[in-house]
mmCIF file of C-alpha atoms in Angstrom:
data_model
loop_
_atom_site.group_PDB
_atom_site.id
_atom_site.type_symbol
_atom_site.label_atom_id
_atom_site.label_comp_id
_atom_site.label_asym_id
_atom_site.label_seq_id
_atom_site.Cartn_x
_atom_site.Cartn_y
_atom_site.Cartn_z
ATOM 1 C CA UNK E 1 155.845 -134.548 118.022
ATOM 2 C CA UNK E 2 157.711 -137.798 117.546
ATOM 3 C CA UNK E 3 160.769 -137.859 115.321
ATOM 4 C CA UNK E 4 160.711 -140.552 112.648
ATOM 5 C CA UNK E 5 162.722 -142.175 109.896
ATOM 6 C CA UNK E 6 162.337 -145.331 107.837
ATOM 7 C CA UNK E 7 158.927 -145.852 106.341
ATOM 8 C CA UNK E 8 157.463 -149.253 105.602
ATOM 9 C CA UNK E 9 154.530 -149.852 103.320
ATOM 10 C CA UNK E 10 151.911 -148.230 101.025
ATOM 11 C CA UNK E 11 148.386 -146.851 101.700
ATOM 12 C CA UNK E 12 144.862 -147.727 102.915
ATOM 13 C CA UNK E 13 140.927 -147.684 102.990
ATOM 14 C CA UNK E 14 137.775 -149.717 102.462
ATOM 15 C CA UNK E 15 134.058 -149.497 101.634
ATOM 16 C CA UNK E 16 130.700 -149.928 103.030
ATOM 17 C CA UNK E 17 127.517 -151.927 103.278
ATOM 18 C CA UNK E 18 128.673 -154.077 100.408
ATOM 19 C CA UNK E 19 129.081 -157.348 102.180
ATOM 20 C CA UNK E 20 125.446 -158.339 102.028
ATOM 21 C CA UNK E 21 126.207 -159.935 98.653
ATOM 22 C CA UNK E 22 129.900 -160.626 99.028
ATOM 23 C CA UNK E 23 131.423 -163.879 97.847
ATOM 24 C CA UNK E 24 134.531 -164.543 99.840
ATOM 25 C CA UNK E 25 137.084 -167.312 99.681
ATOM 26 C CA UNK E 26 137.121 -169.546 102.756
ATOM 27 C CA UNK E 27 140.590 -170.189 104.110
ATOM 28 C CA UNK E 28 141.142 -173.846 104.855
ATOM 29 C CA UNK E 29 142.128 -174.974 108.353
ATOM 30 C CA UNK E 30 145.718 -175.197 109.558
ATOM 31 C CA UNK E 31 147.745 -177.936 107.794
ATOM 32 C CA UNK E 32 144.939 -178.433 105.264
ATOM 33 C CA UNK E 33 145.371 -175.101 103.484
ATOM 34 C CA UNK E 34 146.792 -175.047 99.981
ATOM 35 C CA UNK E 35 150.551 -174.825 100.126
ATOM 36 C CA UNK E 36 152.228 -172.580 97.638
ATOM 37 C CA UNK E 37 155.935 -172.511 96.983
ATOM 38 C CA UNK E 38 157.176 -168.979 97.574
ATOM 39 C CA UNK E 39 160.509 -167.401 98.265
ATOM 40 C CA UNK E 40 161.845 -168.173 101.758
ATOM 41 C CA UNK E 41 160.677 -165.815 104.504
ATOM 42 C CA UNK E 42 163.504 -163.470 105.368
ATOM 43 C CA UNK E 43 164.274 -162.940 109.041
ATOM 44 C CA UNK E 44 162.775 -159.802 110.540
ATOM 45 C CA UNK E 45 165.086 -156.858 111.149
ATOM 46 C CA UNK E 46 165.504 -156.578 114.937
ATOM 47 C CA UNK E 47 166.742 -153.679 117.051
ATOM 48 C CA UNK E 48 167.271 -153.316 120.799
ATOM 49 C CA UNK E 49 167.720 -150.133 122.781
ATOM 50 C CA UNK E 50 167.399 -149.170 126.410
ATOM 51 C CA UNK E 51 167.190 -146.330 128.913
ATOM 52 C CA UNK E 52 167.434 -146.765 132.677
ATOM 53 C CA UNK E 53 164.620 -149.037 133.881
ATOM 54 C CA UNK E 54 163.319 -149.611 130.352
ATOM 55 C CA UNK E 55 164.338 -151.678 127.321
ATOM 56 C CA UNK E 56 162.858 -151.192 123.856
ATOM 57 C CA UNK E 57 162.816 -153.743 121.045
ATOM 58 C CA UNK E 58 161.501 -153.390 117.498
ATOM 59 C CA UNK E 59 160.883 -155.911 114.733
ATOM 60 C CA UNK E 60 160.418 -154.973 111.077
ATOM 61 C CA UNK E 61 159.665 -157.214 108.105
ATOM 62 C CA UNK E 62 157.659 -157.605 104.875
ATOM 63 C CA UNK E 63 153.875 -157.894 104.494
ATOM 64 C CA UNK E 64 151.836 -160.917 105.524
ATOM 65 C CA UNK E 65 152.030 -163.838 103.085
ATOM 66 C CA UNK E 66 148.902 -164.393 101.019
ATOM 67 C CA UNK E 67 149.025 -168.200 101.285
ATOM 68 C CA UNK E 68 149.504 -170.804 103.995
ATOM 69 C CA UNK E 69 153.113 -171.854 104.607
ATOM 70 C CA UNK E 70 152.595 -174.249 107.505
ATOM 71 C CA UNK E 71 153.837 -177.406 105.785
ATOM 72 C CA UNK E 72 154.609 -179.808 108.662
ATOM 73 C CA UNK E 73 155.636 -177.133 111.148
ATOM 74 C CA UNK E 74 153.765 -174.779 113.472
ATOM 75 C CA UNK E 75 151.017 -172.483 112.235
ATOM 76 C CA UNK E 76 152.160 -169.751 109.887
ATOM 77 C CA UNK E 77 150.986 -166.184 110.477
ATOM 78 C CA UNK E 78 148.626 -166.456 107.495
ATOM 79 C CA UNK E 79 146.686 -169.173 109.324
ATOM 80 C CA UNK E 80 146.952 -167.436 112.703
ATOM 81 C CA UNK E 81 145.411 -164.262 111.276
ATOM 82 C CA UNK E 82 142.714 -166.169 109.376
ATOM 83 C CA UNK E 83 141.678 -168.223 112.404
ATOM 84 C CA UNK E 84 141.966 -165.444 115.019
ATOM 85 C CA UNK E 85 140.346 -162.446 113.327
ATOM 86 C CA UNK E 86 136.595 -162.219 112.745
ATOM 87 C CA UNK E 87 136.777 -159.604 109.997
ATOM 88 C CA UNK E 88 136.292 -161.115 106.507
ATOM 89 C CA UNK E 89 139.179 -159.218 104.907
ATOM 90 C CA UNK E 90 142.524 -157.688 105.832
ATOM 91 C CA UNK E 91 144.142 -154.377 104.872
ATOM 92 C CA UNK E 92 145.939 -154.519 101.525
ATOM 93 C CA UNK E 93 149.280 -154.119 103.269
ATOM 94 C CA UNK E 94 149.372 -155.984 106.589
ATOM 95 C CA UNK E 95 152.778 -156.080 108.276
ATOM 96 C CA UNK E 96 152.321 -159.025 110.602
ATOM 97 C CA UNK E 97 155.859 -159.015 112.036
ATOM 98 C CA UNK E 98 156.235 -155.272 112.587
ATOM 99 C CA UNK E 99 156.041 -154.659 116.319
ATOM 100 C CA UNK E 100 157.471 -152.664 119.193
ATOM 101 C CA UNK E 101 157.894 -153.831 122.797
ATOM 102 C CA UNK E 102 158.713 -151.634 125.798
ATOM 103 C CA UNK E 103 159.769 -153.676 128.848
ATOM 104 C CA UNK E 104 160.256 -152.660 132.481
ATOM 105 C CA UNK E 105 163.536 -154.478 133.057
ATOM 106 C CA UNK E 106 163.415 -155.302 136.772
ATOM 107 C CA UNK E 107 159.801 -156.544 136.810
ATOM 108 C CA UNK E 108 159.516 -158.117 133.356
ATOM 109 C CA UNK E 109 156.207 -156.378 132.652
ATOM 110 C CA UNK E 110 155.844 -154.924 129.163
ATOM 111 C CA UNK E 111 153.589 -153.173 126.696
ATOM 112 C CA UNK E 112 153.676 -154.350 123.097
ATOM 113 C CA UNK E 113 152.282 -152.844 119.915
ATOM 114 C CA UNK E 114 151.473 -155.488 117.288
ATOM 115 C CA UNK E 115 149.251 -155.682 114.219
ATOM 116 C CA UNK E 116 147.197 -158.738 115.158
ATOM 117 C CA UNK E 117 145.948 -157.237 118.426
ATOM 118 C CA UNK E 118 145.205 -153.940 116.660
ATOM 119 C CA UNK E 119 143.031 -155.696 114.060
ATOM 120 C CA UNK E 120 141.174 -157.635 116.765
ATOM 121 C CA UNK E 121 139.515 -154.329 117.717
ATOM 122 C CA UNK E 122 138.120 -153.681 114.231
ATOM 123 C CA UNK E 123 134.324 -154.010 114.296
ATOM 124 C CA UNK E 124 133.504 -157.319 112.577
ATOM 125 C CA UNK E 125 129.728 -156.860 112.627
ATOM 126 C CA UNK E 126 128.914 -153.270 111.715
ATOM 127 C CA UNK E 127 129.648 -151.055 108.730
ATOM 128 C CA UNK E 128 129.917 -147.706 110.495
ATOM 129 C CA UNK E 129 130.665 -145.480 107.502
ATOM 130 C CA UNK E 130 128.571 -145.842 104.372
ATOM 131 C CA UNK E 131 129.671 -144.287 101.076
ATOM 132 C CA UNK E 132 128.591 -144.562 97.482
ATOM 133 C CA UNK E 133 131.474 -146.680 96.193
ATOM 134 C CA UNK E 134 130.575 -150.067 97.661
ATOM 135 C CA UNK E 135 130.217 -151.928 94.339
ATOM 136 C CA UNK E 136 133.557 -150.600 93.120
ATOM 137 C CA UNK E 137 135.228 -151.651 96.351
ATOM 138 C CA UNK E 138 133.761 -155.131 96.151
ATOM 139 C CA UNK E 139 134.852 -155.554 92.537
ATOM 140 C CA UNK E 140 138.433 -154.741 93.479
ATOM 141 C CA UNK E 141 138.502 -157.155 96.435
ATOM 142 C CA UNK E 142 137.091 -160.340 94.874
ATOM 143 C CA UNK E 143 140.516 -161.961 94.507
ATOM 144 C CA UNK E 144 141.614 -161.344 98.087
ATOM 145 C CA UNK E 145 142.810 -164.594 99.661
ATOM 146 C CA UNK E 146 141.609 -163.341 103.056
ATOM 147 C CA UNK E 147 137.979 -162.963 101.965
ATOM 148 C CA UNK E 148 135.556 -165.465 103.503
ATOM 149 C CA UNK E 149 132.089 -166.699 102.511
ATOM 150 C CA UNK E 150 130.321 -164.859 105.314
ATOM 151 C CA UNK E 151 127.924 -162.316 103.781
ATOM 152 C CA UNK E 152 128.022 -159.783 106.622
ATOM 153 C CA UNK E 153 128.990 -156.129 106.997
ATOM 154 C CA UNK E 154 132.124 -155.067 108.840
ATOM 155 C CA UNK E 155 134.158 -151.908 109.379
ATOM 156 C CA UNK E 156 135.921 -151.792 106.007
ATOM 157 C CA UNK E 157 137.893 -148.719 107.179
ATOM 158 C CA UNK E 158 139.755 -150.908 109.719
ATOM 159 C CA UNK E 159 139.277 -148.308 112.448
ATOM 160 C CA UNK E 160 140.858 -149.471 115.689
ATOM 161 C CA UNK E 161 140.997 -147.983 119.178
ATOM 162 C CA UNK E 162 144.110 -150.038 119.960
ATOM 163 C CA UNK E 163 146.465 -148.486 122.524
ATOM 164 C CA UNK E 164 148.890 -151.373 123.065
ATOM 165 C CA UNK E 165 148.859 -154.791 124.740
ATOM 166 C CA UNK E 166 149.778 -154.863 128.448
ATOM 167 C CA UNK E 167 151.458 -158.009 129.795
ATOM 168 C CA UNK E 168 152.196 -158.756 133.454
ATOM 169 C CA UNK E 169 154.997 -160.872 134.911
ATOM 170 C CA UNK E 170 154.790 -163.546 137.605
ATOM 171 C CA UNK E 171 155.687 -161.051 140.341
ATOM 172 C CA UNK E 172 154.430 -157.686 139.067
ATOM 173 C CA UNK E 173 151.526 -156.220 137.114
ATOM 174 C CA UNK E 174 150.772 -153.070 135.148
ATOM 175 C CA UNK E 175 148.048 -150.998 136.820
ATOM 176 C CA UNK E 176 146.360 -148.164 134.928
ATOM 177 C CA UNK E 177 144.665 -145.142 136.499
ATOM 178 C CA UNK E 178 143.545 -141.691 135.339
ATOM 179 C CA UNK E 179 146.005 -138.888 136.031
ATOM 180 C CA UNK E 180 146.609 -135.185 135.498
ATOM 181 C CA UNK E 181 150.366 -135.699 135.230
ATOM 182 C CA UNK E 182 151.764 -134.580 131.871
ATOM 183 C CA UNK E 183 155.059 -135.349 130.097
ATOM 184 C CA UNK E 184 157.881 -132.894 130.779
ATOM 185 C CA UNK E 185 157.346 -130.338 127.990
ATOM 186 C CA UNK E 186 160.741 -128.751 128.531
ATOM 187 C CA UNK E 187 162.471 -132.080 127.905
ATOM 188 C CA UNK E 188 160.317 -132.684 124.823
ATOM 189 C CA UNK E 189 161.337 -129.307 123.356
ATOM 190 C CA UNK E 190 165.054 -129.663 123.995
ATOM 191 C CA UNK E 191 167.206 -130.577 121.004
ATOM 192 C CA UNK E 192 169.110 -133.360 122.755
ATOM 193 C CA UNK E 193 170.897 -136.091 120.857
ATOM 194 C CA UNK E 194 168.556 -138.835 119.655
ATOM 195 C CA UNK E 195 169.821 -142.282 120.672
ATOM 196 C CA UNK E 196 167.382 -144.171 118.449
ATOM 197 C CA UNK E 197 164.300 -143.472 116.374
ATOM 198 C CA UNK E 198 162.217 -145.427 113.896
ATOM 199 C CA UNK E 199 158.838 -145.696 112.168
ATOM 200 C CA UNK E 200 156.926 -148.931 111.592
ATOM 201 C CA UNK E 201 153.803 -149.275 109.470
ATOM 202 C CA UNK E 202 151.452 -151.870 110.981
ATOM 203 C CA UNK E 203 148.878 -151.851 108.182
ATOM 204 C CA UNK E 204 147.819 -149.666 105.281
ATOM 205 C CA UNK E 205 144.927 -149.680 102.825
ATOM 206 C CA UNK E 206 143.757 -147.266 100.099
ATOM 207 C CA UNK E 207 140.087 -148.209 100.487
ATOM 208 C CA UNK E 208 139.828 -148.941 96.779
ATOM 209 C CA UNK E 209 141.036 -145.422 95.898
ATOM 210 C CA UNK E 210 138.399 -143.901 98.163
ATOM 211 C CA UNK E 211 140.710 -142.714 100.911
ATOM 212 C CA UNK E 212 143.326 -144.055 103.272
ATOM 213 C CA UNK E 213 143.545 -146.109 106.450
ATOM 214 C CA UNK E 214 146.965 -146.390 108.035
ATOM 215 C CA UNK E 215 148.242 -147.578 111.417
ATOM 216 C CA UNK E 216 151.809 -146.537 112.163
ATOM 217 C CA UNK E 217 154.042 -146.524 115.226
ATOM 218 C CA UNK E 218 156.931 -144.137 115.793
ATOM 219 C CA UNK E 219 159.361 -143.923 118.648
ATOM 220 C CA UNK E 220 162.439 -142.083 119.794
ATOM 221 C CA UNK E 221 164.830 -142.824 122.614
ATOM 222 C CA UNK E 222 166.390 -139.694 124.095
ATOM 223 C CA UNK E 223 169.023 -139.261 126.837
ATOM 224 C CA UNK E 224 166.348 -138.881 129.549
ATOM 225 C CA UNK E 225 163.073 -140.262 128.154
ATOM 226 C CA UNK E 226 161.371 -142.574 125.660
ATOM 227 C CA UNK E 227 158.475 -141.342 123.518
ATOM 228 C CA UNK E 228 156.220 -143.639 121.479
ATOM 229 C CA UNK E 229 153.366 -142.670 119.159
ATOM 230 C CA UNK E 230 150.777 -145.135 117.824
ATOM 231 C CA UNK E 231 148.589 -143.415 115.215
ATOM 232 C CA UNK E 232 145.625 -144.520 113.131
ATOM 233 C CA UNK E 233 144.847 -142.131 110.280
ATOM 234 C CA UNK E 234 141.568 -142.536 108.397
ATOM 235 C CA UNK E 235 140.373 -140.509 105.433
ATOM 236 C CA UNK E 236 137.171 -141.377 103.586
ATOM 237 C CA UNK E 237 137.222 -139.024 100.612
ATOM 238 C CA UNK E 238 134.374 -136.505 100.534
ATOM 239 C CA UNK E 239 133.112 -137.868 103.850
ATOM 240 C CA UNK E 240 135.415 -137.465 106.857
ATOM 241 C CA UNK E 241 138.900 -137.599 108.382
ATOM 242 C CA UNK E 242 139.685 -139.196 111.749
ATOM 243 C CA UNK E 243 142.942 -139.491 113.683
ATOM 244 C CA UNK E 244 143.303 -141.652 116.786
ATOM 245 C CA UNK E 245 146.627 -141.345 118.618
ATOM 246 C CA UNK E 246 148.159 -142.991 121.660
ATOM 247 C CA UNK E 247 151.316 -141.332 123.022
ATOM 248 C CA UNK E 248 153.441 -143.127 125.591
ATOM 249 C CA UNK E 249 156.078 -141.294 127.628
ATOM 250 C CA UNK E 250 158.462 -142.594 130.290
ATOM 251 C CA UNK E 251 161.673 -141.355 131.891
ATOM 252 C CA UNK E 252 164.784 -143.378 132.617
ATOM 253 C CA UNK E 253 164.241 -143.987 136.347
ATOM 254 C CA UNK E 254 160.449 -144.203 136.357
ATOM 255 C CA UNK E 255 158.561 -147.350 137.333
ATOM 256 C CA UNK E 256 155.568 -146.166 135.339
ATOM 257 C CA UNK E 257 154.686 -144.552 132.017
ATOM 258 C CA UNK E 258 152.137 -141.970 130.915
ATOM 259 C CA UNK E 259 149.692 -142.759 128.109
ATOM 260 C CA UNK E 260 147.849 -139.949 126.353
ATOM 261 C CA UNK E 261 145.035 -141.117 124.042
ATOM 262 C CA UNK E 262 143.259 -138.660 121.710
ATOM 263 C CA UNK E 263 140.507 -138.956 119.100
ATOM 264 C CA UNK E 264 140.159 -136.152 116.530
ATOM 265 C CA UNK E 265 137.660 -135.970 113.697
ATOM 266 C CA UNK E 266 136.063 -133.663 111.121
ATOM 267 C CA UNK E 267 133.807 -133.967 108.087
ATOM 268 C CA UNK E 268 134.946 -132.789 104.676
ATOM 269 C CA UNK E 269 132.289 -130.099 104.937
ATOM 270 C CA UNK E 270 133.993 -128.796 108.083
ATOM 271 C CA UNK E 271 137.309 -128.644 106.219
ATOM 272 C CA UNK E 272 136.127 -127.019 102.989
ATOM 273 C CA UNK E 273 137.870 -123.740 103.868
ATOM 274 C CA UNK E 274 141.272 -125.478 103.739
ATOM 275 C CA UNK E 275 143.413 -126.078 100.686
ATOM 276 C CA UNK E 276 143.565 -129.581 99.212
ATOM 277 C CA UNK E 277 147.250 -129.728 100.107
ATOM 278 C CA UNK E 278 146.389 -129.430 103.790
ATOM 279 C CA UNK E 279 143.300 -131.656 103.702
ATOM 280 C CA UNK E 280 145.200 -134.527 102.068
ATOM 281 C CA UNK E 281 148.326 -134.174 104.204
ATOM 282 C CA UNK E 282 147.920 -136.855 106.868
ATOM 283 C CA UNK E 283 150.067 -134.963 109.380
ATOM 284 C CA UNK E 284 149.237 -131.310 108.649
ATOM 285 C CA UNK E 285 145.508 -131.985 109.014
ATOM 286 C CA UNK E 286 145.838 -132.832 112.717
ATOM 287 C CA UNK E 287 145.521 -129.269 114.010
ATOM 288 C CA UNK E 288 142.325 -128.700 111.991
ATOM 289 C CA UNK E 289 140.422 -131.684 113.407
ATOM 290 C CA UNK E 290 138.043 -131.364 116.354
ATOM 291 C CA UNK E 291 139.158 -133.040 119.576
ATOM 292 C CA UNK E 292 136.404 -135.551 120.336
ATOM 293 C CA UNK E 293 137.988 -137.360 123.262
ATOM 294 C CA UNK E 294 141.153 -137.331 125.362
ATOM 295 C CA UNK E 295 142.211 -139.782 128.068
ATOM 296 C CA UNK E 296 145.404 -139.430 130.108
ATOM 297 C CA UNK E 297 146.451 -142.479 132.120
ATOM 298 C CA UNK E 298 149.368 -143.395 134.340
ATOM 299 C CA UNK E 299 150.375 -147.072 134.099
ATOM 300 C CA UNK E 300 152.351 -148.196 137.150
ATOM 301 C CA UNK E 301 154.446 -151.313 137.707
ATOM 302 C CA UNK E 302 153.195 -152.736 141.027
ATOM 303 C CA UNK E 303 154.145 -155.832 142.973
ATOM 304 C CA UNK E 304 151.500 -158.561 143.027
#
């Protein structure tokens, strides 16, 4: 398990085949969007840490602005998200500047976890989970500034199979392959001093009071290893619970890292023997979900 502190942000979820009649507000192009005077954007809180061959940087800030702030300068993140993403709406709480980057120092290759890339993997064409609250959901989302005129279904639960964004350098690349190598369990169990740990919420949505969808990243830097957890928790009340996790582990002198990706899921009917306290606890429920898929990869830094 990954140790965590600091929490950022509220809750999450969305509803179903509602978009066939949706009226959504079209966001105007860059530099033509309505400009609204808001409080100045505060600088993101930055932190740097390192261990052997690896450096770790985190950025933490407030939620994405609801209006364009381009003025005469470069595109604001509001416009970047609106123009890049194909989904017609965003999670209620979208933390556009919360991110974590793990860099292999000598090569310059890195893996980054950021909200925009995570939302790119949300299905923009299919409503995969249908429930009976679609009209209620739509009524609560009419004023969203991210809603567009396109009357089409999409995955309103914001499910994403995101496992991080790999970036190569001019001289090296990150090469992924299946492996049977596991993290050192003895090191994971030891109660060594924690050099750094944090928790960043990437997005969160309550699905119009019909559940929760939350993407969070946690990390801890120990004396001999770095452990990162990216976790998407989805609960559609009275329907199902799904947890998709990507764990990244590397040691101080390694030129590679291990990535363990799991997908767990169960219907509410499968969980009816559990107490409500367990069912609605987003962490305690993990051990009661069925393992649907597991992939263990080794990502090596190799010279081009």
